[in-house]
Short mmCIF file of C-alpha atoms in Angstrom, two decimals:
data_model
loop_
_atom_site.label_atom_id
_atom_site.label_comp_id
_atom_site.label_asym_id
_atom_site.label_seq_id
_atom_site.Cartn_x
_atom_site.Cartn_y
_atom_site.Cartn_z
CA MET O 1 0.13 -0.02 -0.08
CA LYS O 2 1.20 3.42 -0.86
CA GLU O 3 2.30 5.96 2.03
CA GLY O 4 -0.63 8.04 2.73
CA LYS O 5 -3.46 5.84 1.20
CA THR O 6 -6.15 5.25 3.47
CA PRO O 7 -6.59 1.53 4.21
CA ARG O 8 -9.89 -0.08 2.66
CA TRP O 9 -10.22 -2.57 5.46
CA PRO O 10 -11.86 -3.07 7.85
CA ARG O 11 -15.19 -1.51 7.12
CA PHE O 12 -18.21 -1.05 9.49
CA ARG O 13 -21.98 -1.60 8.86
CA THR O 14 -24.91 -1.10 11.09
CA ALA O 15 -26.99 -4.23 12.02
CA GLY O 16 -29.82 -2.59 13.66
CA ASP O 17 -29.53 -0.36 16.71
CA SER O 18 -27.71 -3.09 18.94
CA GLY O 19 -25.47 -4.69 16.27
CA LEU O 20 -22.66 -3.89 13.82
CA LEU O 21 -20.49 -5.63 11.47
CA ILE O 22 -16.84 -5.13 10.98
CA GLU O 23 -15.72 -6.59 7.72
CA TRP O 24 -12.38 -7.38 5.77
CA GLU O 25 -11.83 -8.38 2.10
CA ASN O 26 -14.96 -10.74 0.37
CA LYS O 27 -12.52 -13.72 0.53
CA ILE O 28 -12.22 -16.83 2.70
CA ASN O 29 -8.49 -17.33 3.45
CA GLN O 30 -6.44 -17.76 6.56
CA ARG O 31 -4.73 -14.35 6.41
CA ILE O 32 -8.12 -12.50 6.45
CA ASN O 33 -9.37 -14.99 9.05
CA ARG O 34 -6.27 -14.33 11.35
CA GLN O 35 -7.02 -10.59 11.24
CA VAL O 36 -10.71 -11.22 12.12
CA GLN O 37 -9.75 -13.26 15.10
CA THR O 38 -7.08 -10.88 16.21
CA ALA O 39 -9.67 -7.97 15.95
CA ALA O 40 -12.29 -9.82 18.08
CA GLU O 41 -9.49 -10.52 20.91
CA LYS O 42 -8.37 -6.75 20.74
CA ILE O 43 -12.00 -5.35 21.26
CA ALA O 44 -13.34 -7.93 23.49
CA GLY O 45 -14.16 -6.12 26.78
CA LEU O 46 -14.81 -2.57 25.21
CA ASP O 47 -17.65 -1.04 27.24
CA GLY O 48 -21.04 -1.39 25.70
CA ILE O 49 -20.07 -4.69 23.93
CA VAL O 50 -22.31 -7.70 25.10
CA GLU O 51 -20.45 -10.44 22.97
CA LEU O 52 -18.85 -10.97 19.69
CA VAL O 53 -18.93 -13.53 16.77
CA PRO O 54 -16.03 -13.76 14.41
CA ALA O 55 -16.76 -15.56 11.01
CA TYR O 56 -14.79 -15.95 7.77
CA ARG O 57 -14.22 -12.22 7.04
CA THR O 58 -16.39 -10.56 9.72
CA VAL O 59 -16.93 -9.65 13.33
CA THR O 60 -20.50 -9.28 14.39
CA VAL O 61 -20.54 -7.11 17.40
CA TYR O 62 -23.66 -7.12 19.56
CA TYR O 63 -23.66 -4.12 21.93
CA ASP O 64 -26.00 -2.34 24.29
CA PRO O 65 -27.06 1.10 22.86
CA GLN O 66 -27.89 2.42 26.35
CA ARG O 67 -24.11 2.18 26.98
CA ALA O 68 -22.66 2.80 23.65
CA ALA O 69 -24.23 4.42 20.44
CA TYR O 70 -22.90 3.09 17.04
CA TYR O 71 -20.70 5.75 16.02
CA GLU O 72 -19.10 6.26 19.29
CA LEU O 73 -18.21 2.69 19.38
CA VAL O 74 -17.21 2.43 15.91
CA GLU O 75 -14.43 5.21 16.82
CA LYS O 76 -13.27 3.30 20.01
CA ILE O 77 -13.02 0.05 18.04
CA LYS O 78 -10.91 1.72 15.55
CA GLU O 79 -8.66 3.15 18.21
CA ARG O 80 -8.36 -0.32 19.91
CA LEU O 81 -7.46 -2.01 16.52
CA SER O 82 -4.94 0.68 15.66
CA ALA O 83 -3.11 0.99 19.03
CA GLY O 84 -3.42 -2.73 19.89
CA ALA O 85 -4.58 -1.75 23.38
CA ALA O 86 -4.98 -4.56 25.97
CA PRO O 87 -8.52 -5.68 26.53
CA LYS O 88 -10.31 -4.08 29.54
CA LYS O 89 -11.71 -6.25 32.16
CA THR O 90 -15.40 -6.86 32.89
CA ARG O 91 -17.33 -3.92 33.81
CA PRO O 92 -17.01 -3.74 37.75
CA LYS O 93 -20.33 -3.85 39.78
CA THR O 94 -21.18 -2.18 43.25
CA VAL O 95 -22.65 -4.87 45.76
CA GLU O 96 -24.31 -4.21 49.18
CA ILE O 97 -23.40 -6.60 51.59
CA PRO O 98 -25.58 -6.85 54.93
CA VAL O 99 -23.53 -7.64 57.98
CA CYS O 100 -24.67 -8.29 61.60
CA TYR O 101 -21.64 -6.88 63.74
CA GLY O 102 -20.72 -8.20 67.26
CA GLY O 103 -22.08 -11.02 69.48
CA GLU O 104 -22.05 -14.39 68.19
CA TYR O 105 -21.68 -13.06 64.54
CA GLY O 106 -18.67 -10.98 65.38
CA PRO O 107 -16.74 -12.39 68.19
CA ASP O 108 -13.59 -10.08 67.90
CA LEU O 109 -15.53 -6.62 67.59
CA ASP O 110 -14.87 -5.95 71.18
CA PHE O 111 -11.27 -6.72 70.82
CA VAL O 112 -10.91 -4.37 67.72
CA ALA O 113 -12.66 -1.65 69.72
CA GLY O 114 -10.38 -1.96 72.67
CA TYR O 115 -7.33 -1.98 70.50
CA HIS O 116 -8.14 1.28 69.02
CA GLY O 117 -9.56 2.90 72.07
CA LEU O 118 -13.15 2.94 70.26
CA GLU O 119 -16.58 1.87 71.25
CA PRO O 120 -18.07 -1.12 69.18
CA ALA O 121 -20.46 1.22 67.59
CA GLU O 122 -17.49 3.26 66.27
CA VAL O 123 -15.78 0.44 64.70
CA VAL O 124 -19.21 -0.49 62.97
CA ALA O 125 -19.75 3.15 61.76
CA LEU O 126 -16.16 3.22 60.51
CA HIS O 127 -16.30 -0.16 58.68
CA THR O 128 -19.60 0.73 56.83
CA LYS O 129 -18.76 4.43 55.88
CA SER O 130 -16.84 4.09 52.75
CA PRO O 131 -16.67 1.60 49.78
CA TYR O 132 -14.17 -1.09 49.34
CA HIS O 133 -12.39 -2.05 46.23
CA VAL O 134 -12.04 -5.95 45.48
CA TYR O 135 -8.37 -6.42 44.65
CA MET O 136 -8.68 -10.32 43.93
CA LEU O 137 -10.10 -13.53 44.96
CA GLY O 138 -8.25 -16.22 46.56
CA PHE O 139 -7.51 -18.20 49.63
CA LEU O 140 -10.70 -19.75 49.39
CA PRO O 141 -13.32 -20.21 46.53
CA GLY O 142 -14.72 -16.56 46.03
CA PHE O 143 -12.82 -15.12 49.06
CA PRO O 144 -12.54 -11.28 48.30
CA TYR O 145 -9.47 -9.43 49.28
CA LEU O 146 -10.68 -5.67 50.13
CA GLY O 147 -8.97 -2.55 49.92
CA GLY O 148 -10.10 0.66 51.68
CA LEU O 149 -10.19 -0.31 55.49
CA PRO O 150 -9.88 3.01 57.34
CA GLU O 151 -6.24 3.11 59.00
CA ARG O 152 -7.90 3.48 62.51
CA LEU O 153 -9.20 -0.12 62.06
CA ALA O 154 -6.04 -1.75 61.02
CA THR O 155 -5.69 -4.60 63.50
CA PRO O 156 -3.24 -7.72 63.44
CA ARG O 157 -4.25 -11.24 62.87
CA LEU O 158 -4.85 -13.84 65.70
CA ASP O 159 -1.77 -15.44 67.02
CA SER O 160 -3.24 -18.81 66.52
CA PRO O 161 -5.91 -19.25 63.80
CA ARG O 162 -9.42 -20.54 64.67
CA MET O 163 -10.13 -24.20 63.66
CA SER O 164 -13.25 -23.08 61.97
CA VAL O 165 -14.76 -19.73 60.95
CA PRO O 166 -18.18 -19.66 59.75
CA ALA O 167 -19.35 -19.02 56.29
CA GLY O 168 -20.26 -15.29 55.66
CA SER O 169 -17.77 -14.07 58.40
CA VAL O 170 -16.43 -10.74 57.90
CA GLY O 171 -12.84 -10.06 59.09
CA ILE O 172 -9.95 -7.70 59.52
CA ALA O 173 -6.34 -8.73 59.07
CA GLY O 174 -3.97 -5.72 59.13
CA ASN O 175 -5.26 -3.12 56.78
CA GLN O 176 -7.38 -5.37 54.70
CA THR O 177 -10.96 -6.88 55.31
CA GLY O 178 -12.47 -9.71 53.72
CA ILE O 179 -15.23 -12.33 53.83
CA TYR O 180 -15.18 -15.93 54.34
CA PRO O 181 -17.55 -17.52 51.73
CA VAL O 182 -17.29 -21.02 53.14
CA ALA O 183 -16.52 -22.42 56.54
CA SER O 184 -12.74 -22.71 56.98
CA PRO O 185 -9.95 -22.36 59.66
CA GLY O 186 -8.67 -18.67 59.58
CA GLY O 187 -6.94 -16.01 61.62
CA TRP O 188 -8.68 -12.84 60.69
CA ARG O 189 -10.39 -10.99 63.48
CA ILE O 190 -14.10 -11.50 62.94
CA ILE O 191 -16.24 -8.55 63.66
CA GLY O 192 -19.43 -9.71 61.85
CA ARG O 193 -21.14 -12.14 59.61
CA THR O 194 -23.49 -11.69 56.29
CA PRO O 195 -26.34 -14.03 55.33
CA LEU O 196 -25.30 -13.71 51.70
CA ALA O 197 -23.74 -16.66 49.73
CA LEU O 198 -20.72 -15.52 48.13
CA PHE O 199 -19.75 -18.76 46.44
CA ASP O 200 -22.25 -20.98 44.59
CA PRO O 201 -20.61 -23.56 42.32
CA VAL O 202 -23.84 -24.06 40.19
CA LYS O 203 -24.10 -20.30 39.27
CA GLU O 204 -22.43 -18.50 36.49
CA PRO O 205 -20.16 -16.97 37.48
CA PRO O 206 -20.01 -19.01 40.76
CA ALA O 207 -18.39 -15.87 42.93
CA LEU O 208 -20.67 -13.05 44.01
CA LEU O 209 -17.61 -10.69 43.65
CA SER O 210 -15.08 -10.20 41.06
CA PRO O 211 -11.82 -8.20 41.16
CA GLY O 212 -12.45 -4.57 40.36
CA ASP O 213 -16.02 -4.46 42.04
CA GLN O 214 -16.95 -2.22 44.93
CA VAL O 215 -18.44 -3.60 48.14
CA HIS O 216 -20.55 -1.34 50.46
CA PHE O 217 -21.33 -3.14 53.90
CA VAL O 218 -24.47 -2.36 55.41
CA PRO O 219 -25.28 -3.09 59.20
CA ILE O 220 -28.07 -5.21 60.05
CA ASP O 221 -29.62 -6.56 63.35
CA GLU O 222 -30.06 -10.08 64.30
CA ARG O 223 -33.65 -10.21 63.42
CA GLU O 224 -33.01 -9.17 59.94
CA PHE O 225 -29.92 -11.63 59.73
CA THR O 226 -32.09 -14.43 60.58
CA GLN O 227 -34.93 -13.50 58.20
CA LEU O 228 -32.30 -13.03 55.29
CA ALA O 229 -30.48 -16.14 56.21
CA ALA O 230 -33.81 -18.07 56.11
CA GLY O 231 -34.74 -16.72 52.69
CA ALA O 232 -31.27 -17.54 51.35
CA GLU O 233 -31.25 -21.13 52.71
CA LYS O 234 -34.81 -21.66 51.64
CA ALA O 235 -34.77 -24.19 48.72
CA GLU O 236 -37.14 -23.68 45.84
CA GLU O 237 -40.59 -25.42 46.35
CA PRO O 238 -42.87 -26.84 44.04
CA VAL O 239 -45.43 -24.18 42.65
CA LEU O 240 -47.12 -25.37 39.51
CA GLU O 241 -48.45 -28.68 38.33
CA VAL O 242 -49.21 -28.91 34.58
CA LEU O 243 -52.63 -30.71 34.10
CA PHE O 244 -52.69 -29.55 30.40
CA PRO O 245 -49.71 -27.96 28.53
CA GLY O 246 -51.44 -25.84 25.98
CA LEU O 247 -50.11 -25.56 22.33
CA PHE O 248 -46.57 -24.64 23.19
CA THR O 249 -45.68 -23.48 26.63
CA VAL O 250 -41.80 -23.07 27.59
CA VAL O 251 -39.75 -21.68 30.33
CA GLN O 252 -38.17 -18.52 29.18
CA ASP O 253 -36.09 -15.54 30.60
CA LEU O 254 -34.61 -12.83 28.77
CA GLY O 255 -31.86 -15.07 26.97
CA ARG O 256 -28.52 -16.22 26.98
CA TYR O 257 -25.51 -14.25 25.62
CA GLY O 258 -21.75 -14.87 25.08
CA TYR O 259 -22.26 -18.35 23.34
CA ARG O 260 -23.05 -17.12 19.78
CA LYS O 261 -19.54 -17.98 18.78
CA TYR O 262 -20.31 -21.64 19.45
CA GLY O 263 -23.37 -21.49 17.31
CA VAL O 264 -25.82 -20.94 20.38
CA PRO O 265 -28.65 -18.48 19.81
CA PRO O 266 -29.69 -16.06 22.57
CA ALA O 267 -33.33 -17.59 22.74
CA GLY O 268 -35.32 -16.17 25.64
CA ALA O 269 -38.49 -14.37 25.54
CA ALA O 270 -39.99 -13.62 22.02
CA ASP O 271 -41.62 -10.41 23.58
CA ARG O 272 -39.04 -9.47 26.08
CA PHE O 273 -41.16 -6.19 27.00
CA SER O 274 -44.20 -8.33 28.19
CA LEU O 275 -42.15 -10.86 30.07
CA ARG O 276 -40.11 -7.90 31.83
CA LEU O 277 -43.65 -6.31 32.80
CA ALA O 278 -45.09 -9.47 33.99
CA ASN O 279 -41.89 -10.04 36.37
CA ILE O 280 -42.14 -6.53 37.68
CA LEU O 281 -45.93 -6.96 38.56
CA ALA O 282 -44.82 -10.18 40.35
CA GLY O 283 -42.00 -8.56 42.50
CA ASN O 284 -39.31 -10.53 40.54
CA ASP O 285 -36.06 -9.44 38.83
CA GLU O 286 -36.99 -8.43 35.23
CA ASN O 287 -34.77 -11.48 33.94
CA ALA O 288 -36.47 -14.07 36.19
CA ALA O 289 -37.72 -17.02 34.35
CA GLY O 290 -41.49 -17.30 33.53
CA LEU O 291 -43.60 -19.20 30.91
CA GLU O 292 -44.07 -18.31 27.34
CA ILE O 293 -47.50 -19.25 26.31
CA THR O 294 -48.30 -19.56 22.44
CA VAL O 295 -51.81 -18.94 21.28
CA SER O 296 -53.43 -21.59 23.37
CA GLY O 297 -52.70 -21.71 27.01
CA PRO O 298 -52.14 -24.44 29.71
CA THR O 299 -54.21 -25.63 32.77
CA LEU O 300 -52.03 -25.31 35.79
CA ARG O 301 -52.78 -26.43 39.63
CA LEU O 302 -51.14 -24.16 42.32
CA LEU O 303 -49.04 -26.16 44.77
CA ARG O 304 -48.49 -23.18 47.20
CA ASP O 305 -49.71 -19.67 48.09
CA THR O 306 -48.17 -17.13 45.96
CA GLU O 307 -48.77 -14.42 43.62
CA ILE O 308 -49.01 -14.45 39.72
CA ALA O 309 -48.88 -11.81 36.95
CA VAL O 310 -50.22 -12.64 33.37
CA ALA O 311 -48.90 -9.99 30.32
CA GLY O 312 -48.71 -10.14 26.72
CA ALA O 313 -51.23 -11.18 24.29
CA GLU O 314 -54.67 -10.61 25.71
CA ALA O 315 -56.06 -14.00 26.86
CA THR O 316 -59.16 -15.36 28.74
CA VAL O 317 -57.37 -16.41 31.99
CA LEU O 318 -59.45 -18.19 34.51
CA LEU O 319 -58.92 -18.67 38.36
CA ASN O 320 -61.03 -21.66 39.62
CA GLY O 321 -63.29 -20.68 36.58
CA ARG O 322 -63.62 -17.05 37.17
CA GLN O 323 -61.71 -14.59 34.85
CA ILE O 324 -58.99 -12.71 36.43
CA PRO O 325 -57.35 -9.64 34.60
CA CYS O 326 -54.09 -9.52 32.33
CA TRP O 327 -51.39 -7.03 33.06
CA SER O 328 -52.00 -7.27 36.86
CA ALA O 329 -50.75 -8.98 39.90
CA VAL O 330 -53.17 -11.68 41.30
CA PRO O 331 -52.70 -13.81 44.77
CA VAL O 332 -53.44 -17.29 44.48
CA LYS O 333 -53.71 -20.23 46.84
CA THR O 334 -52.73 -23.73 47.17
CA GLY O 335 -55.09 -25.96 45.07
CA ASP O 336 -56.24 -23.18 42.81
CA VAL O 337 -56.58 -24.04 39.10
CA LEU O 338 -55.33 -21.57 36.65
CA SER O 339 -56.58 -22.05 32.95
CA PHE O 340 -56.58 -20.03 29.68
CA SER O 341 -59.96 -20.30 27.58
CA GLY O 342 -59.65 -20.29 24.08
CA ASN O 343 -56.85 -18.66 22.06
CA SER O 344 -55.01 -15.54 22.79
CA GLU O 345 -56.35 -12.21 21.02
CA ASN O 346 -54.57 -9.49 19.40
CA GLY O 347 -51.21 -11.25 19.69
CA CYS O 348 -49.34 -14.72 19.65
CA ARG O 349 -47.47 -14.94 22.98
CA THR O 350 -48.68 -14.61 26.62
CA TYR O 351 -46.53 -14.53 29.74
CA LEU O 352 -47.24 -15.89 33.24
CA ALA O 353 -44.79 -14.74 36.02
CA VAL O 354 -44.67 -16.30 39.53
CA ALA O 355 -43.34 -14.57 42.58
CA GLY O 356 -39.67 -15.73 42.92
CA GLY O 357 -39.32 -16.90 39.49
CA ILE O 358 -39.63 -20.42 37.88
CA ALA O 359 -36.74 -22.44 39.25
CA VAL O 360 -35.02 -24.36 36.67
CA PRO O 361 -31.09 -24.94 36.22
CA LYS O 362 -29.08 -22.25 34.51
CA VAL O 363 -27.72 -23.62 31.17
CA MET O 364 -24.78 -21.58 29.70
CA GLY O 365 -26.03 -18.62 32.12
CA SER O 366 -29.43 -18.61 31.26
CA ARG O 367 -32.80 -20.49 32.12
CA ALA O 368 -34.16 -19.91 28.50
CA THR O 369 -35.29 -22.92 26.50
CA TYR O 370 -33.87 -23.42 23.20
CA PRO O 371 -35.75 -26.67 22.05
CA ARG O 372 -33.69 -27.28 18.87
CA ALA O 373 -30.90 -28.19 21.10
CA ALA O 374 -32.88 -29.70 23.98
CA CYS O 375 -31.31 -27.23 26.56
CA GLY O 376 -32.45 -24.89 29.11
CA GLY O 377 -35.86 -24.28 30.51
CA HIS O 378 -37.63 -27.40 31.74
CA GLU O 379 -35.54 -30.49 30.49
CA GLY O 380 -34.88 -28.42 26.94
CA ARG O 381 -38.53 -28.83 26.02
CA ALA O 382 -42.12 -27.54 25.91
CA LEU O 383 -44.19 -28.69 29.04
CA VAL O 384 -46.12 -31.77 28.95
CA ALA O 385 -48.80 -32.90 31.38
CA GLY O 386 -47.69 -34.18 34.63
CA ASP O 387 -44.65 -31.80 34.82
CA VAL O 388 -44.16 -29.81 38.17
CA LEU O 389 -42.50 -26.65 38.25
CA LYS O 390 -40.65 -25.18 41.10
CA ALA O 391 -40.24 -21.46 42.20
CA TYR O 392 -37.50 -19.72 44.19
CA PRO O 393 -38.40 -17.99 47.42
CA ALA O 394 -40.47 -14.45 46.61
CA GLY O 395 -38.94 -11.40 47.73
CA SER O 396 -40.32 -9.03 50.29
CA ARG O 397 -43.68 -7.68 49.33
CA GLY O 398 -43.77 -4.69 51.63
CA ARG O 399 -43.09 -2.13 49.25
CA ARG O 400 -46.24 -3.24 47.38
CA LYS O 401 -48.72 -2.37 50.07
CA SER O 402 -49.91 0.85 48.65
CA ALA O 403 -49.26 0.19 45.08
CA PRO O 404 -51.83 -0.63 42.38
CA GLY O 405 -51.86 -4.09 41.01
CA LYS O 406 -52.40 -3.16 37.48
CA VAL O 407 -50.06 -1.63 34.62
CA PRO O 408 -51.21 1.93 33.63
CA PRO O 409 -52.66 2.09 30.19
CA GLU O 410 -50.19 4.40 28.94
CA ILE O 411 -47.28 1.69 29.43
CA LEU O 412 -49.28 -1.02 27.59
CA PRO O 413 -48.04 -1.87 24.20
CA GLU O 414 -50.13 -1.36 21.19
CA TRP O 415 -50.32 -4.41 18.29
CA LYS O 416 -52.34 -3.02 15.40
CA GLN O 417 -53.00 -4.36 11.97
CA PRO O 418 -51.48 -4.01 9.64
CA CYS O 419 -48.13 -4.12 11.85
CA VAL O 420 -45.59 -1.51 11.04
CA LEU O 421 -42.15 -2.66 11.72
CA ARG O 422 -39.32 0.06 11.93
CA VAL O 423 -36.17 -0.94 10.54
CA ILE O 424 -32.54 0.41 9.89
CA PRO O 425 -31.40 -0.55 6.39
CA GLY O 426 -28.33 -3.03 6.05
CA PRO O 427 -26.03 -4.39 6.81
CA ARG O 428 -26.27 -5.58 3.06
CA GLU O 429 -28.73 -3.23 1.34
CA ASP O 430 -26.06 -2.92 -1.57
CA CYS O 431 -26.88 -6.69 -2.45
CA PHE O 432 -30.27 -5.38 -3.60
CA THR O 433 -31.32 -3.22 -6.72
CA ALA O 434 -32.97 0.13 -6.00
CA ARG O 435 -36.27 -1.47 -7.01
CA GLY O 436 -35.83 -4.12 -4.53
CA LEU O 437 -35.17 -1.71 -1.74
CA ALA O 438 -38.35 0.36 -2.47
CA THR O 439 -40.47 -2.88 -2.64
CA LEU O 440 -39.62 -3.73 1.03
CA PHE O 441 -40.94 -0.20 2.05
CA ALA O 442 -43.81 -0.20 -0.27
CA ALA O 443 -45.35 -3.49 0.06
CA GLU O 444 -47.67 -5.19 2.57
CA TYR O 445 -46.65 -8.76 3.55
CA VAL O 446 -48.30 -11.71 5.53
CA VAL O 447 -46.98 -13.81 7.86
CA GLY O 448 -46.58 -17.33 6.41
CA ALA O 449 -47.80 -20.67 8.09
CA ASN O 450 -44.07 -21.95 8.46
CA SER O 451 -42.97 -19.24 10.93
CA ASP O 452 -41.54 -19.81 14.21
CA ARG O 453 -39.12 -18.58 16.92
CA MET O 454 -36.31 -19.20 14.34
CA GLY O 455 -37.82 -16.84 11.70
CA LEU O 456 -41.02 -15.31 10.17
CA ARG O 457 -41.47 -16.27 6.48
CA LEU O 458 -43.26 -13.44 4.66
CA GLU O 459 -45.57 -13.78 1.55
CA GLY O 460 -45.78 -11.00 -0.60
CA PRO O 461 -44.01 -9.30 -3.38
CA GLN O 462 -40.53 -10.65 -4.27
CA ILE O 463 -37.47 -8.42 -3.43
CA GLU O 464 -35.04 -8.20 -6.47
CA HIS O 465 -31.28 -8.80 -5.88
CA ALA O 466 -28.61 -6.97 -7.30
CA GLY O 467 -26.45 -9.93 -8.01
CA LYS O 468 -26.10 -13.43 -6.55
CA PRO O 469 -28.41 -14.17 -3.71
CA GLU O 470 -25.75 -15.11 -1.31
CA ILE O 471 -22.93 -13.75 0.76
CA ILE O 472 -19.93 -15.46 2.57
CA SER O 473 -21.75 -16.63 5.64
CA GLU O 474 -21.34 -14.13 8.62
CA GLY O 475 -23.00 -13.33 12.01
CA THR O 476 -26.72 -12.59 12.38
CA VAL O 477 -28.68 -10.47 14.60
CA PRO O 478 -32.28 -11.19 15.66
CA GLY O 479 -34.54 -8.80 13.69
CA MET O 480 -32.36 -8.95 10.41
CA VAL O 481 -34.67 -9.09 7.22
CA GLN O 482 -32.85 -11.84 5.18
CA VAL O 483 -33.98 -12.41 1.44
CA PRO O 484 -32.78 -15.79 0.06
CA GLY O 485 -32.91 -16.66 -3.71
CA ASP O 486 -36.70 -16.84 -4.07
CA GLY O 487 -37.03 -13.12 -3.12
CA ARG O 488 -39.23 -13.79 -0.13
CA PRO O 489 -38.14 -11.80 3.21
CA ILE O 490 -37.58 -13.76 6.20
CA ILE O 491 -37.29 -11.92 9.75
CA LEU O 492 -34.66 -13.70 11.62
CA PHE O 493 -35.71 -14.01 15.39
CA VAL O 494 -34.53 -15.32 18.83
CA ASP O 495 -33.96 -18.97 17.78
CA ALA O 496 -32.21 -18.18 14.66
CA GLN O 497 -29.05 -19.37 13.23
CA THR O 498 -26.07 -17.34 14.59
CA VAL O 499 -24.39 -17.20 11.09
CA GLY O 500 -26.06 -17.02 7.54
CA GLY O 501 -25.31 -16.88 4.06
CA TYR O 502 -28.41 -14.90 2.62
CA PRO O 503 -27.97 -11.01 2.37
CA GLU O 504 -29.91 -9.02 4.92
CA MET O 505 -31.24 -5.98 3.54
CA ALA O 506 -32.66 -4.23 6.88
CA THR O 507 -32.95 -5.15 10.58
CA VAL O 508 -35.87 -4.49 12.93
CA ILE O 509 -34.84 -2.06 15.85
CA SER O 510 -34.88 -3.39 19.37
CA VAL O 511 -38.26 -1.58 20.52
CA ASP O 512 -40.13 -3.56 17.85
CA LEU O 513 -38.62 -6.81 18.27
CA PRO O 514 -41.29 -7.55 20.86
CA ILE O 515 -43.79 -7.07 18.09
CA VAL O 516 -42.41 -9.43 15.91
CA GLY O 517 -42.63 -11.93 18.82
CA GLN O 518 -46.55 -11.17 18.73
CA LEU O 519 -47.19 -11.77 15.03
CA ARG O 520 -48.73 -15.03 14.03
CA PRO O 521 -49.71 -16.59 10.80
CA GLY O 522 -51.99 -14.43 8.72
CA ASP O 523 -50.98 -11.20 10.50
CA ARG O 524 -50.03 -8.36 8.02
CA VAL O 525 -46.79 -6.60 8.15
CA ARG O 526 -45.10 -3.30 6.48
CA PHE O 527 -41.73 -1.94 6.98
CA ALA O 528 -40.67 1.70 7.70
CA PRO O 529 -37.10 2.86 7.67
CA VAL O 530 -35.60 4.87 10.63
CA THR O 531 -32.29 6.24 11.43
CA LEU O 532 -30.10 5.12 14.33
CA GLN O 533 -30.84 8.29 16.19
CA GLU O 534 -34.50 7.56 16.17
CA ALA O 535 -34.11 4.05 17.08
CA TYR O 536 -31.96 5.13 20.29
CA ALA O 537 -34.65 7.77 21.11
CA LEU O 538 -37.54 5.19 20.90
CA LEU O 539 -35.39 2.77 23.02
CA ARG O 540 -34.96 5.54 25.70
CA GLU O 541 -38.76 6.03 25.73
CA GLU O 542 -39.41 2.44 26.33
CA GLU O 543 -36.89 2.16 29.24
CA GLU O 544 -38.62 5.24 30.62
CA LYS O 545 -41.73 3.13 30.77
CA ILE O 546 -40.15 0.38 32.55
CA LYS O 547 -38.70 2.69 35.14
CA ARG O 548 -42.27 4.34 35.69
CA LEU O 549 -43.53 0.84 36.42
CA LYS O 550 -40.78 -0.11 38.82
CA LEU O 551 -41.61 3.17 40.81
CA LEU O 552 -45.22 2.05 41.15
CA PHE O 553 -44.23 -1.65 42.10
#
């Protein structure tokens, strides 16, 4: 390459409002693929990037548009690629650790206080005043070495270590403080104990804390410790018995991420917005697992007193034969029978959240069902009669005493016919003629009978390619409008292949993906182009709706 000439590669392309493609020459060879792999290694860990999928000649970047906008991220990627900077570590988090100080929980509190000429209450006040930095994990699985202990509390270790220190014990050794995740011998001065589990080998990641995290200690009394410990130790309990499974009922959360490079799609709820709202109504974390009910719902027997919430496609939901409202939190009792009469209306999928969340093992970091690989959810499949589902312990409901039990109308989604899906052109719009692009935005399409969670096949006018109707296979993004050789568009969805070889002419924006999840055969669809800036603004509006609902519940 001549001096001063601008390099042609890599190039950047938009892939909706949460994905981008980095591409090199349109060839398959080891030199280009080495560039791809090297680039993926260099940019891994950039703030805002969720995961990466390197392919033959491209890297598909999945990013969080609330943390990094497209053009800003492209500039950061260019800097990282040109400078060869070392990857950053995972973004640190701030964790509150409740601690009961003194007494049987902190046998050395009085010694530490006397050693420094302080009252025990002053030691607690100093220990909880400022945040601590997690420098490393070691000694025991998940044991955090915390820096930031006030100089006035620096205390030497015991001359002779104890034979056993209870799990959760918070100690001081010199100018550092730490927490014993499991019972172990130890020589640190124990001033308190937390009921939180800092290490769980079945979780991913197994440690609650990571190097770089910030820790805040929060003092609690013995009563609070006992309550929190009881909740932490209480095993999940049976909550639902399946009497009739419905058409296709599966366990879903918000999906699994970080495994596309192995060919594993995100799966998760087809309508993420509705599952999030159902979980908020039930007092759960937004990512808690619930039931995704397709068109015709199940009949379920409640196995304990709890609370449920139904959201998504409008359905006739019956509790012991009497209709209950959707988009609401409803208390239920042991022995109650919950059923869904007829088919859902004005949508395809309804979501049932149970207080605490459905308890199924995490597979690759998620409880989402991916039936094609028979993994996740309840035994990797749709529910059948006789299945029994468990739930995790429900959180405190005290904050809900004066809150309404129903979602305000202005927060509810609208599904109209014909449905208008907003898209960002690309990443491969240059694979189509001007007439082909115009066709997509002028025509009305009908969702075909062979549509599912992998993709929605659309019937209508054919779209004209500019050349061959194929590309060198590259990473895909849910919402991509892929057009194979027959000219019939397909909207790739949550269970879609992670890599594809047909060109994608547009990508549905994030806020409209839940609408795709509510389309069923026979529904009519139109497409409307929007800019990245418009897509980001719409996403911010949606997140504001979620925040308003959280304030109510």
